[in-house]
JSON list of C-alpha atoms in Angstrom, two decimals:
[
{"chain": "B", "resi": 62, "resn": "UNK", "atom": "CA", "xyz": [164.88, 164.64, 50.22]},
{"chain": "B", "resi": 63, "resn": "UNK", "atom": "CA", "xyz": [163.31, 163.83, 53.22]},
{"chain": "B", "resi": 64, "resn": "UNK", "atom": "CA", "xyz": [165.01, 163.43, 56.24]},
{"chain": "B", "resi": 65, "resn": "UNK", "atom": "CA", "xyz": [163.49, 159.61, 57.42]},
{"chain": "B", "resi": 66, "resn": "UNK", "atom": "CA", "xyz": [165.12, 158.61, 53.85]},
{"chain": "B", "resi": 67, "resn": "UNK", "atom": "CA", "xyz": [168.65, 158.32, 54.94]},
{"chain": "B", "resi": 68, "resn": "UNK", "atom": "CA", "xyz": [167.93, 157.06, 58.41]},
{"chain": "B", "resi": 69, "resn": "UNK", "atom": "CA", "xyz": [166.18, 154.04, 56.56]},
{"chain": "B", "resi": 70, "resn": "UNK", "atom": "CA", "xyz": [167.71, 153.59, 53.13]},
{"chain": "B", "resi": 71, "resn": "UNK", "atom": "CA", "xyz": [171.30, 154.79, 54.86]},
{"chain": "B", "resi": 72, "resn": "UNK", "atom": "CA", "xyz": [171.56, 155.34, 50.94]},
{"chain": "B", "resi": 73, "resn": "UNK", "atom": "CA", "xyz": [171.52, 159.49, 50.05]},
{"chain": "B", "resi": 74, "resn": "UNK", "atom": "CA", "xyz": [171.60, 158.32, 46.38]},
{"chain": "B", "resi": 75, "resn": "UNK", "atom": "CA", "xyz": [168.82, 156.03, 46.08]},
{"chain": "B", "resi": 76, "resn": "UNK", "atom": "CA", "xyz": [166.49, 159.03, 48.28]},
{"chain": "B", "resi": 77, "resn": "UNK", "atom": "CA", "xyz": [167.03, 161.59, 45.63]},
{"chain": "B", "resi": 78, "resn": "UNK", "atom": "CA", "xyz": [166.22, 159.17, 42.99]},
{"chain": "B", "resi": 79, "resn": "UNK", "atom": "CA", "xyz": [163.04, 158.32, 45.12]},
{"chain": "B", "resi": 80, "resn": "UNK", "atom": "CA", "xyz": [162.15, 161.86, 45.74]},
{"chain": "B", "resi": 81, "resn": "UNK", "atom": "CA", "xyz": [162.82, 162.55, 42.14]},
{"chain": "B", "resi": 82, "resn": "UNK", "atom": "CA", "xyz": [160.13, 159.86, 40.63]},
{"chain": "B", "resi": 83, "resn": "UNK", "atom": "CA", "xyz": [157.31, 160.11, 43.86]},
{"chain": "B", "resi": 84, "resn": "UNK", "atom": "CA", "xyz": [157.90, 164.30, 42.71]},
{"chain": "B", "resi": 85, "resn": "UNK", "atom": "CA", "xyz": [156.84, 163.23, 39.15]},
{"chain": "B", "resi": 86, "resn": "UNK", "atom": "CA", "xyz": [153.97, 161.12, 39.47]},
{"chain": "B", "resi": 87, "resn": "UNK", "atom": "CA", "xyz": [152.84, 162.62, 43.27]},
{"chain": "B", "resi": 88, "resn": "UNK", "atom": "CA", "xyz": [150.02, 164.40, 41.74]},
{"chain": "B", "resi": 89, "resn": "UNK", "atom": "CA", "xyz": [148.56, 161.60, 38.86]},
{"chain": "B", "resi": 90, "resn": "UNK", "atom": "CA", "xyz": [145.72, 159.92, 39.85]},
{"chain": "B", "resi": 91, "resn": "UNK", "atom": "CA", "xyz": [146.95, 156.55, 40.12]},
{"chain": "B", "resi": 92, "resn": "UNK", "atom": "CA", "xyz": [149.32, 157.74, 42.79]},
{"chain": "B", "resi": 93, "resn": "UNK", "atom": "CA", "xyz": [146.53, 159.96, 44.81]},
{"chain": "B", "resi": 94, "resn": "UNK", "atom": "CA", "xyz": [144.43, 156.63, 44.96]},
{"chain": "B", "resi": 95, "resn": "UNK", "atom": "CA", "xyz": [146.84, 154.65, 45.98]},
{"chain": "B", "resi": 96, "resn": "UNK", "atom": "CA", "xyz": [149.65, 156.19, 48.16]},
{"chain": "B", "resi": 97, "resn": "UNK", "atom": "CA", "xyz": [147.93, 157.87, 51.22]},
{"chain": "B", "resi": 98, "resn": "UNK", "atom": "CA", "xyz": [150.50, 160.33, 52.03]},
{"chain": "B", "resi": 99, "resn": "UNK", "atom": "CA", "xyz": [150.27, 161.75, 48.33]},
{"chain": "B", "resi": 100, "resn": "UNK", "atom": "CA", "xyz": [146.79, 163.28, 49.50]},
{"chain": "B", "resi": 101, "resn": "UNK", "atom": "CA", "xyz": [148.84, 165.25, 51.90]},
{"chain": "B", "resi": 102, "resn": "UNK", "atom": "CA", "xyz": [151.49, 166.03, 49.63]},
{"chain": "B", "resi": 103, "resn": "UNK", "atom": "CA", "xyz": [151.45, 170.01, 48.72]},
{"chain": "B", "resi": 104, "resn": "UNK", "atom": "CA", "xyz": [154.76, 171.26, 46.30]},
{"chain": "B", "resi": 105, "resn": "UNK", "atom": "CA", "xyz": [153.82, 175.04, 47.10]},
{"chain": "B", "resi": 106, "resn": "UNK", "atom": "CA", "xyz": [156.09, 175.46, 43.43]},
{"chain": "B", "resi": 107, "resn": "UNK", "atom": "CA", "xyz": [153.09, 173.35, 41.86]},
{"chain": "B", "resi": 108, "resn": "UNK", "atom": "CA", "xyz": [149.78, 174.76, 43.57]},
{"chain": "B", "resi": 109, "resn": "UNK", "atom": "CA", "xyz": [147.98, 174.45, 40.16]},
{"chain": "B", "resi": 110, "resn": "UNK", "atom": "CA", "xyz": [148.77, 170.68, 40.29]},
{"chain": "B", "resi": 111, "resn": "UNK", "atom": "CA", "xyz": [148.09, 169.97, 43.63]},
{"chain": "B", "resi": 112, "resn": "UNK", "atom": "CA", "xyz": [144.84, 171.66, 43.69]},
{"chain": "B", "resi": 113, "resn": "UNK", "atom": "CA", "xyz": [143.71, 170.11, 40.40]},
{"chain": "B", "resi": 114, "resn": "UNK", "atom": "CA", "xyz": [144.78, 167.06, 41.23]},
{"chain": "B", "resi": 115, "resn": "UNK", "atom": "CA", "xyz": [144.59, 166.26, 45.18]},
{"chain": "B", "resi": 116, "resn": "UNK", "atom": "CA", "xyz": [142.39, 163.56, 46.40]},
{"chain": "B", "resi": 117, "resn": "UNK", "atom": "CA", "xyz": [141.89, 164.87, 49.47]},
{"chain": "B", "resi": 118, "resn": "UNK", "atom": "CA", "xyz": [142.86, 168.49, 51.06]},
{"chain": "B", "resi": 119, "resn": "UNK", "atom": "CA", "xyz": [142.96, 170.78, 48.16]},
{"chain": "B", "resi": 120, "resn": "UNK", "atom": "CA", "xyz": [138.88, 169.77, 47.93]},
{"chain": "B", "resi": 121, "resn": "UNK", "atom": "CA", "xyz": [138.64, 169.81, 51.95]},
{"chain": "B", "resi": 122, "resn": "UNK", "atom": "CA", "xyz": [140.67, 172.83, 52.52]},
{"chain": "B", "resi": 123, "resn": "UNK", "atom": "CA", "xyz": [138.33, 174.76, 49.74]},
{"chain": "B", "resi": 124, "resn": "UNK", "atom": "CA", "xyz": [141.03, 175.73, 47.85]},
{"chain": "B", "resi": 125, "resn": "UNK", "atom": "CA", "xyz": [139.29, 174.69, 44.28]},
{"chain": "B", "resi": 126, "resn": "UNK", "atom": "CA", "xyz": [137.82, 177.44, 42.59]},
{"chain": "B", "resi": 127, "resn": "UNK", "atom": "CA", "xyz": [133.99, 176.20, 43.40]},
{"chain": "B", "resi": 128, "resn": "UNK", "atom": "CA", "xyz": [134.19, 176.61, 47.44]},
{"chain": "B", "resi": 129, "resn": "UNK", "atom": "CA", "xyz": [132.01, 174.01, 49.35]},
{"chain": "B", "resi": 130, "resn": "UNK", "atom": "CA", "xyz": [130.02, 175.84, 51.71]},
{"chain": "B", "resi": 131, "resn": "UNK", "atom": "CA", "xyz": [129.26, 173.01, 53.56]},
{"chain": "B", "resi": 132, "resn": "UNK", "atom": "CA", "xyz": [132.65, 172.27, 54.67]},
{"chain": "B", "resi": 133, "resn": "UNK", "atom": "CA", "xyz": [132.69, 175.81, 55.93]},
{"chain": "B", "resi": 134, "resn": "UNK", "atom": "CA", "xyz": [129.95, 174.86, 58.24]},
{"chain": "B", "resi": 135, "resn": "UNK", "atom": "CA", "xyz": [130.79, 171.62, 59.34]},
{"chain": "B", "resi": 136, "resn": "UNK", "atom": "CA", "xyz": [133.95, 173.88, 60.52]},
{"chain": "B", "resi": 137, "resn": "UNK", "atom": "CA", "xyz": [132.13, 176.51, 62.19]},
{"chain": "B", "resi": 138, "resn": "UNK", "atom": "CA", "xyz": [129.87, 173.91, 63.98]},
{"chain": "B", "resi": 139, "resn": "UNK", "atom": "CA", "xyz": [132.85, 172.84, 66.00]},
{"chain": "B", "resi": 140, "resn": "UNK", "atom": "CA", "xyz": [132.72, 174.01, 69.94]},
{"chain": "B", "resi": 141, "resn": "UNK", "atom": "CA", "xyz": [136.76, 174.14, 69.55]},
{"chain": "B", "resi": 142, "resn": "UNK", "atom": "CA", "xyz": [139.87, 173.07, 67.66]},
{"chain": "B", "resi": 143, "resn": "UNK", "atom": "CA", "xyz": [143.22, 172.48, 69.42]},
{"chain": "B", "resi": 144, "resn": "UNK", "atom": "CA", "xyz": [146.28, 172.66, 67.04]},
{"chain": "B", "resi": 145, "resn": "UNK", "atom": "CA", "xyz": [148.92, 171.13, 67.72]},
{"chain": "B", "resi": 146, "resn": "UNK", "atom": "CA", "xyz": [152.06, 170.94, 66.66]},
{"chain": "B", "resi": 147, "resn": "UNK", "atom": "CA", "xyz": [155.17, 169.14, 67.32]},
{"chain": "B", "resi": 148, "resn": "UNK", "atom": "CA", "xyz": [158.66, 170.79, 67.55]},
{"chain": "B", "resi": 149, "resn": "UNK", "atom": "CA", "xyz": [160.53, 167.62, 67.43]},
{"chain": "B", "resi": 150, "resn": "UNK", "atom": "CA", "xyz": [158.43, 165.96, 64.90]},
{"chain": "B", "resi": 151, "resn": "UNK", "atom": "CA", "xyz": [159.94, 163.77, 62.40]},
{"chain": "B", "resi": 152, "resn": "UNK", "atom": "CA", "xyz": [157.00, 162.78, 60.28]},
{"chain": "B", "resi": 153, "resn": "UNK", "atom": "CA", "xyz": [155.61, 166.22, 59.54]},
{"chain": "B", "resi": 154, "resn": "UNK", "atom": "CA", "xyz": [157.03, 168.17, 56.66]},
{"chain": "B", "resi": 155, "resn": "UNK", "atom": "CA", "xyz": [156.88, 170.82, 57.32]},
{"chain": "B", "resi": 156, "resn": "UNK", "atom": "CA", "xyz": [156.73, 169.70, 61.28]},
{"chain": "B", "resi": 157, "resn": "UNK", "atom": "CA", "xyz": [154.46, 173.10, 61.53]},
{"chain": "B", "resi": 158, "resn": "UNK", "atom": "CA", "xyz": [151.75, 171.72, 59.14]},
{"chain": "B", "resi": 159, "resn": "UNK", "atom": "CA", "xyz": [149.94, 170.32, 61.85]},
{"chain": "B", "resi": 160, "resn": "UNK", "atom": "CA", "xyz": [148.75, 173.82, 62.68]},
{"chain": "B", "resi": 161, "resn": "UNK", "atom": "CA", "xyz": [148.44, 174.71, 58.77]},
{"chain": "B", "resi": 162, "resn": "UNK", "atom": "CA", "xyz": [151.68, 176.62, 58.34]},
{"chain": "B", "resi": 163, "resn": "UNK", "atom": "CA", "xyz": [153.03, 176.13, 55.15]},
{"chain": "B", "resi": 164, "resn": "UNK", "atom": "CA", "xyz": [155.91, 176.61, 53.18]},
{"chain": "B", "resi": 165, "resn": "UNK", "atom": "CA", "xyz": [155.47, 179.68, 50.46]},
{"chain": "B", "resi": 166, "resn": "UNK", "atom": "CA", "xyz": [156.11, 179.48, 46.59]},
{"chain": "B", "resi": 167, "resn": "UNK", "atom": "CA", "xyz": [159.87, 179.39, 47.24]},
{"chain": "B", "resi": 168, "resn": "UNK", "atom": "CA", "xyz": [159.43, 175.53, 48.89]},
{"chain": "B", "resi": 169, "resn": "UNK", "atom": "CA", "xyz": [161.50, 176.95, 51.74]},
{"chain": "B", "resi": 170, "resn": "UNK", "atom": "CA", "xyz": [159.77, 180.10, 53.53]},
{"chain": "B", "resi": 171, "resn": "UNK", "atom": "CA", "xyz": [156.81, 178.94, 56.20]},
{"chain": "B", "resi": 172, "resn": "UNK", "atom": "CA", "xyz": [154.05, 180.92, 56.09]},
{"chain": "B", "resi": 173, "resn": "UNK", "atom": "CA", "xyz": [151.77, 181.04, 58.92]},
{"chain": "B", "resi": 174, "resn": "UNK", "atom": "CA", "xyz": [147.99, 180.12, 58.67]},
{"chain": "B", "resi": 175, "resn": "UNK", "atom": "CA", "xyz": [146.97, 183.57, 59.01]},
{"chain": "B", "resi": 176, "resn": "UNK", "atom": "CA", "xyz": [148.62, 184.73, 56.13]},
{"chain": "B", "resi": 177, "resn": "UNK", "atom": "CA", "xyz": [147.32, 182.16, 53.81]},
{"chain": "B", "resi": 178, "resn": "UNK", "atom": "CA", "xyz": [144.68, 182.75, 51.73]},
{"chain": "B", "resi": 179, "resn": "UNK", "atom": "CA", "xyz": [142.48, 180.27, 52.70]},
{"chain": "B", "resi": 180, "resn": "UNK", "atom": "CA", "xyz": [142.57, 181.68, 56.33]},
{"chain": "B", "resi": 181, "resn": "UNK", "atom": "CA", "xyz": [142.17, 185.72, 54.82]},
{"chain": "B", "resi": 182, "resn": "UNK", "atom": "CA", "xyz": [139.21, 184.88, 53.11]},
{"chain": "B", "resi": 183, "resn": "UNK", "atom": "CA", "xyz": [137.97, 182.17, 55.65]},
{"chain": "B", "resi": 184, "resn": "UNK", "atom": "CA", "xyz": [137.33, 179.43, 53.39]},
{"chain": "B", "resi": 185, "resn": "UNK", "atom": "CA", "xyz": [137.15, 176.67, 56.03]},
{"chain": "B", "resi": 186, "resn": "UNK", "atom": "CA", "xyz": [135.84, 179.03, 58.81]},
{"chain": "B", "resi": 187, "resn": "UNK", "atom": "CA", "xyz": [139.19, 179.36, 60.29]},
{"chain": "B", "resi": 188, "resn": "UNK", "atom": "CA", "xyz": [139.44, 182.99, 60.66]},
{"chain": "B", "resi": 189, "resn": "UNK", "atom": "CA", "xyz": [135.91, 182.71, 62.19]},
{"chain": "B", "resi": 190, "resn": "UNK", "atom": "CA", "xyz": [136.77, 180.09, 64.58]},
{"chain": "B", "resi": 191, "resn": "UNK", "atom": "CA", "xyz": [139.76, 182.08, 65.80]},
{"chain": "B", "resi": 192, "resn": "UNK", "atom": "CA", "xyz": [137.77, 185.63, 65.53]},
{"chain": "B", "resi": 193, "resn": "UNK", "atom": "CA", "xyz": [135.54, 183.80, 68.32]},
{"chain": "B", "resi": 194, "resn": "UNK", "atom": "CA", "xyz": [138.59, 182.14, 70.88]},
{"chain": "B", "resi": 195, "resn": "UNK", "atom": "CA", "xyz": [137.56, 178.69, 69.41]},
{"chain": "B", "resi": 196, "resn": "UNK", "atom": "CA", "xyz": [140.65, 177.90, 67.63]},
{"chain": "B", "resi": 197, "resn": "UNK", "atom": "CA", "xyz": [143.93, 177.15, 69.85]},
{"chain": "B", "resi": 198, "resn": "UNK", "atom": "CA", "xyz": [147.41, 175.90, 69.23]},
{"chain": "B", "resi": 199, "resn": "UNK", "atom": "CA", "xyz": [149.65, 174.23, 71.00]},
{"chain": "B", "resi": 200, "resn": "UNK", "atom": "CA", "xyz": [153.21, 173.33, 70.57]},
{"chain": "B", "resi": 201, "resn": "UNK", "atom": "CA", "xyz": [154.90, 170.28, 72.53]},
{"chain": "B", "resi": 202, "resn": "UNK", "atom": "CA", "xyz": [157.87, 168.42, 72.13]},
{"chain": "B", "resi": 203, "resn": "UNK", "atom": "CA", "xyz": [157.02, 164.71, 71.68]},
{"chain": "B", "resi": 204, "resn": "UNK", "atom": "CA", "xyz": [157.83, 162.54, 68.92]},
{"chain": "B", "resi": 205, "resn": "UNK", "atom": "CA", "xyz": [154.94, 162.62, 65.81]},
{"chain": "B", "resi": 206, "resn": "UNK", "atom": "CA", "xyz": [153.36, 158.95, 67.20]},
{"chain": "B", "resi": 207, "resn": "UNK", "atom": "CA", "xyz": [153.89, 159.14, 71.20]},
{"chain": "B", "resi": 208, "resn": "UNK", "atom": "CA", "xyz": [150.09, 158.63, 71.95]},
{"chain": "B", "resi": 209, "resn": "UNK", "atom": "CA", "xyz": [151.29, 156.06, 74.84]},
{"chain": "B", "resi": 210, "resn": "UNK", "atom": "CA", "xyz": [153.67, 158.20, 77.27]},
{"chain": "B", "resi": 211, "resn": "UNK", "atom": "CA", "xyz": [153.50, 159.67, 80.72]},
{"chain": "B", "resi": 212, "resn": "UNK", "atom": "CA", "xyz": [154.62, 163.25, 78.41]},
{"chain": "B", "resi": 213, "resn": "UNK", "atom": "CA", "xyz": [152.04, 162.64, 76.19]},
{"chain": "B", "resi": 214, "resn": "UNK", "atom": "CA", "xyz": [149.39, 162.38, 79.42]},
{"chain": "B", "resi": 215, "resn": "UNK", "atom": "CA", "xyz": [150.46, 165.37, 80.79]},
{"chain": "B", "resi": 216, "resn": "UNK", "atom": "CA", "xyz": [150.39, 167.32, 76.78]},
{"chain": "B", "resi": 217, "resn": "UNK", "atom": "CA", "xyz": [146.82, 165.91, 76.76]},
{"chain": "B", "resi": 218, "resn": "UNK", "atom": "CA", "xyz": [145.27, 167.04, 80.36]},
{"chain": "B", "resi": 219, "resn": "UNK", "atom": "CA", "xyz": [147.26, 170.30, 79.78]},
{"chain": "B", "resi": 220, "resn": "UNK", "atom": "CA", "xyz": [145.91, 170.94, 76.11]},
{"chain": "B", "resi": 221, "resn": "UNK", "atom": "CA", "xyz": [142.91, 169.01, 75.82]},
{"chain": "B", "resi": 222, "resn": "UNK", "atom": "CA", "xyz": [141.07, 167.99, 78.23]},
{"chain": "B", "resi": 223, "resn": "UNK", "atom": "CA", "xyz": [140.10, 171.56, 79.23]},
{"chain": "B", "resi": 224, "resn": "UNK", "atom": "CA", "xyz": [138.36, 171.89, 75.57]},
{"chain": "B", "resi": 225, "resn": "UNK", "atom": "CA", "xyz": [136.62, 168.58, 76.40]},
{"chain": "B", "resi": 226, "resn": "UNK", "atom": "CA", "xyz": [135.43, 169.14, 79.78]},
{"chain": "B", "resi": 227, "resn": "UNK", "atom": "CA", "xyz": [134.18, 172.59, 78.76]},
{"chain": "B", "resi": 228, "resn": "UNK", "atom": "CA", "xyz": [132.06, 171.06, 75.95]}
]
């Protein structure tokens, strides 16, 4: 059940129902076209699903059998990438998915990028991109949608506006 649930429902009952029917219909079509979030939604105990059936990563991430070379490219034609990843995040679930850590088959292990699959065997040209000091992360403690604050200023001149300038 996830967290933001109880702090709006104030209900623990009615969020396990809800996580029990958006769990069985997450991955139908109706739901991917629909429900934004469900394109983001990866159940590491359902990979098959998810990467059948995802509108949205599972095809950009390359994970489908047939590989897009293209998105490979459009990857590896970026100057940098700057992860980053909140450690206060409330949104996020996993908060470290921002920086493509996921959780393993067991739904509860993370497993960094780097010893994914999709990083091993570069699908997306992230391997590449880090081989070559173009692919840094960052962690900051800001809530998920602080794009407005003095602390999110500073985050930004610290982390980003290095890459920027340099490019």
């Amino acid at each position: 059940v996830e967290p933001w649930c109880d702090q709006v429902f104030h209900n623990s009952s009615l969020c396990y129902a809800l996580d029990h029917v958006f769990d069985a219909v997450v991955y139908t079509k109706e739901v991917q076209d629909i429900l934004s979030f469900a394109n983001y939604w990866v159940d590491p105990r359902r990979m098959g699903e998810y990467v059948k059936h995802s509108g949205l990563l599972a095809d950009l991430d390359n994970l489908r059998e047939a590989k897009n070379p293209q998105y490979r490219a459009n990857m590896l034609a970026l100057h940098d990438i700057v992860m980053v990843h909140s450690d206060i995040d409330k949104v996020l679930v996993p908060r470290e998915s921002s920086s493509w850590v996921q959780y393993g088959p067991d739904g509860k292990t993370l497993v960094p990028l780097q010893q994914t699959e999709m990083y091993k065997q570069d699908w997306i040209g992230l391997r590449t991109l880090e081989e070559s000091g173009r692919l840094r992360f960052a962690t900051v403690s800001i809530p998920h949608d602080d794009y407005y604050s003095p602390a999110f200023d500073g985050l930004f001149t610290k982390h980003a506006l290095p890459v920027l300038m340099k490019n």
